Amino acid sequence: MDYAATTPPHPDVVEAMLPYLKEKFGNPSSLHSFGQEAKAAVEEGRKQVANLINCQPEEIVFTSGGTESNNFAIHGVIHKLKPNKNHIITSKIEHHAILEPCHFLEKEGPAPDGAGAGFKVTYLDVDEDGLVNPEDVRAAITDKTALVSIMHANNEIGTIEPIKEIAKITKEKGVYFHTDAVQTVGQIDVDVADLGVDLLSASAHKFYGPKGIGFIYIKKGTRMTQFLRGGSQERNRRASTENVPGIVAIGKAAEIAKTELSERIKKTTELREMLFNGLLEKIPDIRINGHRTKRLPKNAAIIVKYVEGESMLLNLDLEGIAASTGSACSSGSLEASHVIRAIGTSPEDSHGSIRFSLGRLNTKEEVKYVLEVFPKIVQKLRAMSPLRRK
Amino acid sequence: MDYAATTPPHPDVVEAMLPYLKEKFGNPSSLHSFGQEAKAAVEEGRKQVANLINCQPEEIVFTSGGTESNNFAIHGVIHKLKPNKNHIITSKIEHHAILEPCHFLEKEGPAPDGAGAGFKVTYLDVDEDGLVNPEDVRAAITDKTALVSIMHANNEIGTIEPIKEIAKITKEKGVYFHTDAVQTVGQIDVDVADLGVDLLSASAHKFYGPKGIGFIYIKKGTRMTQFLRGGSQERNRRASTENVPGIVAIGKAAEIAKTELSERIKKTTELREMLFNGLLEKIPDIRINGHRTKRLPKNAAIIVKYVEGESMLLNLDLEGIAASTGSACSSGSLEASHVIRAIGTSPEDSHGSIRFSLGRLNTKEEVKYVLEVFPKIVQKLRAMSPLRRK
Amino acid sequence: MPEAYSNKVMEHFKNPRNVGELENPDGTGHVGNPVCGDIMEMYIKVKDNVITDAKFKTFGCGAAIATSSMATELIKGKTIEEALSVTNKAVAEALGGLPPVKMHCSVLAEDALKSAIDDYLKKTTGKGLPGFKPHDHTH
Amino acid sequence: MPEAYSNKVMEHFKNPRNVGELENPDGTGHVGNPVCGDIMEMYIKVKDNVITDAKFKTFGCGAAIATSSMATELIKGKTIEEALSVTNKAVAEALGGLPPVKMHCSVLAEDALKSAIDDYLKKTTGKGLPGFKPHDHTH
Ligand SMILES: Cc1ncc(COP(=O)(O)O)c(C=O)c1O
Ligand SMILES: Cc1ncc(COP(=O)(O)O)c(C=O)c1O
């Protein structure tokens, strides 16, 4: 139950990409018919993706994943609008793929053209559920602000941010708005027209597509530079030979998501509620992490007091259950995650964060199994914990 | 015969990656055993690639392709060494994926920290065969030079550059040396220790791996910043969920290349000579493009006087033969390519450049077929050409 | 670009009509230059103000060849005035459309035609086509 | 991280030895803090300068639990002097090695042990372990 870290490509997705790994291996930039066959496949994928998020195909640029899309959004806008605009607003709970490019820009010092101050970034606080307050966005906007980037839903705690409300403010102020929708595309309804964003990032492997392919939605008219520079692929917006099988795959994954969406939402919400209710009932001293209702259907994040995350994960793994602590995307260090800290979790509690995330293949039986196994694990570890009695 | 634009993944490569598209879909950064199985596959791929180019596995960082590797090399080094070092030396015949990041840096103006001049780029001339003169590199190096980037072999005209000679000079001068080996890895012997480079780029789809995966070799101790920023994947050098199937595939492609290399060189050299000799014999007013002997075995580039490239391509395509004019990676515009111009080709002649490139699946029969069909095409087009008689 | 070119373009590319030169043409048009990569020459025979024959020679891409071919077809049998109303759009439309990046080829064909008529008028009336100035094809 | 942890580590993690507290321990060690995420408590019984029993309580990752378990095993039956020569390396080696990022857990275990002995010495001799100062575990 770690579908927030990655998902298994849908069998139909693998099936669809296979011919493009085998006999249909042309380069879409080649003039011969062999290349044009590949190009047609790329354009079909673009249509399928556009159809999922309700935009024009030309507004989709394929990338290598969520990280590249996020880096592209940040760099693309700020390098285009500098030096007049040199300010970015984001939140403290963004994915590292937003925070790190921002840190890099901040460290760049004075603006590249030497005109006045360098890049500035405002990292907005969130409340204890992880919600950004739209009014904080409004208050942070200055005449130097180029871009606001707030994630659609958080990968650790599942909280869904008030994107529409923020978009109203950015539109009013004439500031670009990017949202990292890596956790939401294919999981909940993502309609760029309805959301009102200018830029949106997604990654195929989070919605039953393969790893190494993603996209960025760039609303027509949005001014930005390239990020990957070289050939004139993707209408000059992203260089590099197109990952044709990957694009075919993400297209197929988008198409499937479109059909299955309401079913997915219904099913994962049901399983999640079953899991939450069962855990709360069976284990004392735990609490739900993130907003109770404004949350991703698939995300079941909790704080288990008195025990440490890795030891829970290992025990779960021994029982054949996958889960994650902090962000699976950035583990390795077991430092309490920046998200958990930003919502004001105490250091002790932060170590006890654990995230189950549900997918289309999970069943009620599996949830029952977790409800059977996990309380015992917590009990065993708590018996060992010197924090318990304090 | 357009194997320089892209190659069909080897069947064993597709076979090897399939399980990682299907049941073994874990995220290598996840702590559970499912994630660790993916991690092990990634490390195996790293070993296979390292083995092909004779380096340590830790010196390999996987990317989304040649373009990203090139962008990473340029940005990574210059952002680390600035503002003390702000100068890059490259050649006029590099791939756009080197030239464009360089153009971008030049346009950046004064250095980001405001200290003195901005980034400077020297674009070295080449001779009429496309060769860079190592002494020109020496002469261009100043105490501000951070990086020299000269491609291993050119994608359009196939000329192989004197990398070892240049590496001696950069080593002596204490300047980093990057080579774009996208056209050579898996095609000729590429041994980083022997070449003496600090950085090297490659892309799987040019050596029978899939599109959307590549690598950069970063010699131990080379100081550089990240390019894709976010999570701590690839030992903190390249963020984004690892493209596990892609990495497995490039590893397999590297392994196969290692075994097949001498055979590939022998076979493509033979076919190319057969093609060159046949064409020169059958068609008047044509000449070989690029160096006659210091060239990629697979590359058969020629200049056909009095006719235009696209019209040759179209006719070839109608006969079922794929080829390219200028660079397949950057076509769309039919402006004479920068490479063709840099080697001093006249404007008229430049439009008549055409490139056949050979691969492991080509046969003598196919070459014979080209030798039968192509002279007729040229004859037909020349009959139509107002340039002929002049 | 078989995908991008219409069947009609491909048809004219494969079997171009009216290729060649005319002996003693009444008008010769020459447009384009080797730097930009498209050169068209057009030759016309005129009798009683009617274009009785037309031929072309073209160095250029598939669209350049197809538009030359179509342009010569369109003007044969037409009066000078009728031929002058054959615009680049008309040539492109007759070909079932052209990819946007190739529209300039149709402009070239229109210019080649006008240039040939201009030459014919100069030879017969001593004055060229009023206001005629070929487009700059060097980009 | 089953791939990264040795079988021995996993074995001690699954079945940790000597979990719990001792009633009236002769020495108690307490190291680590909740901010860094690893806390170890170690309890020892000492008779005639020999450690007759040892128990632990640990809040921490797999390696922290396994090193606590192994450390208590290693010192049982040893004299104080012998126990003091049980280094973090010795604990890690007895576990078949630890991933580099987890070596600090073995340091924590050594510190917990020394801290318990320090406490024992203070109680019995009035002076603690000469030169003992636990490592800074806040990173
Ligand atoms: C919210 C969010 N943004 C961005 C990313 C990065 O995506 P990728 O790893 O595909 O580059 C992830 C997960 O990895 C994520 O959860
Ligand atoms: C020499 C050279 N460098 C870089 C590239 C870019 O590689 P990719 O398209 O895989 O990003 C190519 C070809 O596309 C190339 O031929």
mmCIF file of C-alpha atoms in Angstrom, chain B residues 304-312 314-315 317-318 332 334 336 347-352 380-390, chain C residues 1-2 5 10 13-16 19-21 30 33-41 43 56-63 65 101-102:
data_model
loop_
_atom_site.group_PDB
_atom_site.id
_atom_site.type_symbol
_atom_site.label_atom_id
_atom_site.label_comp_id
_atom_site.label_asym_id
_atom_site.label_seq_id
_atom_site.Cartn_x
_atom_site.Cartn_y
_atom_site.Cartn_z
ATOM 1 C CA VAL B 304 24.944 15.705 -54.051
ATOM 2 C CA LYS B 305 25.331 18.757 -56.220
ATOM 3 C CA TYR B 306 22.365 20.479 -57.951
ATOM 4 C CA VAL B 307 19.620 18.805 -55.923
ATOM 5 C CA GLU B 308 17.918 19.613 -52.689
ATOM 6 C CA GLY B 309 17.900 17.293 -49.666
ATOM 7 C CA GLU B 310 14.218 17.007 -48.841
ATOM 8 C CA SER B 311 13.311 16.086 -52.397
ATOM 9 C CA MET B 312 15.894 13.284 -52.260
ATOM 10 C CA LEU B 314 11.004 12.037 -50.127
ATOM 11 C CA ASN B 315 11.919 10.033 -53.172
ATOM 12 C CA ASP B 317 11.090 7.300 -48.660
ATOM 13 C CA LEU B 318 8.781 6.415 -51.545
ATOM 14 C CA GLY B 332 11.601 20.872 -39.431
ATOM 15 C CA LEU B 334 15.289 23.144 -43.711
ATOM 16 C CA ALA B 336 21.257 24.476 -44.111
ATOM 17 C CA PRO B 347 25.126 27.443 -49.876
ATOM 18 C CA GLU B 348 24.160 25.571 -53.058
ATOM 19 C CA ASP B 349 26.000 22.440 -52.066
ATOM 20 C CA SER B 350 24.782 22.562 -48.501
ATOM 21 C CA HIS B 351 21.223 21.897 -49.603
ATOM 22 C CA GLY B 352 22.367 18.715 -51.270
ATOM 23 C CA LYS B 380 15.431 12.561 -62.117
ATOM 24 C CA LEU B 381 15.850 15.512 -59.780
ATOM 25 C CA ARG B 382 18.824 16.865 -61.648
ATOM 26 C CA ALA B 383 16.800 16.823 -64.863
ATOM 27 C CA MET B 384 14.471 19.194 -63.071
ATOM 28 C CA SER B 385 17.166 21.370 -61.574
ATOM 29 C CA PRO B 386 17.890 24.867 -62.899
ATOM 30 C CA LEU B 387 21.311 24.688 -61.196
ATOM 31 C CA ARG B 388 22.614 21.818 -63.239
ATOM 32 C CA ARG B 389 23.831 23.651 -66.259
ATOM 33 C CA LYS B 390 25.428 26.529 -64.378
ATOM 34 C CA MET C 1 6.945 14.290 -44.951
ATOM 35 C CA PRO C 2 4.283 11.983 -46.370
ATOM 36 C CA TYR C 5 1.946 16.519 -47.458
ATOM 37 C CA MET C 10 2.753 13.800 -53.346
ATOM 38 C CA PHE C 13 5.913 15.525 -56.565
ATOM 39 C CA LYS C 14 6.107 11.990 -57.899
ATOM 40 C CA ASN C 15 4.924 12.901 -61.388
ATOM 41 C CA PRO C 16 5.594 16.562 -61.912
ATOM 42 C CA VAL C 19 9.196 19.738 -66.332
ATOM 43 C CA GLY C 20 11.845 21.274 -68.546
ATOM 44 C CA GLU C 21 12.585 24.356 -70.602
ATOM 45 C CA HIS C 30 13.471 33.242 -62.443
ATOM 46 C CA ASN C 33 18.292 31.924 -54.841
ATOM 47 C CA PRO C 34 20.615 29.112 -53.807
ATOM 48 C CA VAL C 35 21.098 30.497 -50.281
ATOM 49 C CA CYS C 36 17.478 30.022 -49.340
ATOM 50 C CA GLY C 37 17.407 26.707 -51.103
ATOM 51 C CA ASP C 38 14.531 27.107 -53.528
ATOM 52 C CA ILE C 39 15.008 28.206 -57.111
ATOM 53 C CA MET C 40 12.248 28.209 -59.701
ATOM 54 C CA GLU C 41 12.415 28.959 -63.368
ATOM 55 C CA TYR C 43 8.881 29.448 -69.148
ATOM 56 C CA PHE C 56 9.452 24.805 -65.169
ATOM 57 C CA LYS C 57 12.715 23.827 -63.598
ATOM 58 C CA THR C 58 12.949 23.774 -59.840
ATOM 59 C CA PHE C 59 15.627 23.174 -57.269
ATOM 60 C CA GLY C 60 13.920 22.729 -53.944
ATOM 61 C CA CYS C 61 11.905 20.655 -51.572
ATOM 62 C CA GLY C 62 8.876 18.501 -52.313
ATOM 63 C CA ALA C 63 6.476 21.410 -51.969
ATOM 64 C CA ILE C 65 8.399 20.934 -56.965
ATOM 65 C CA VAL C 101 5.987 25.922 -43.034
ATOM 66 C CA LYS C 102 5.721 25.223 -46.741
#
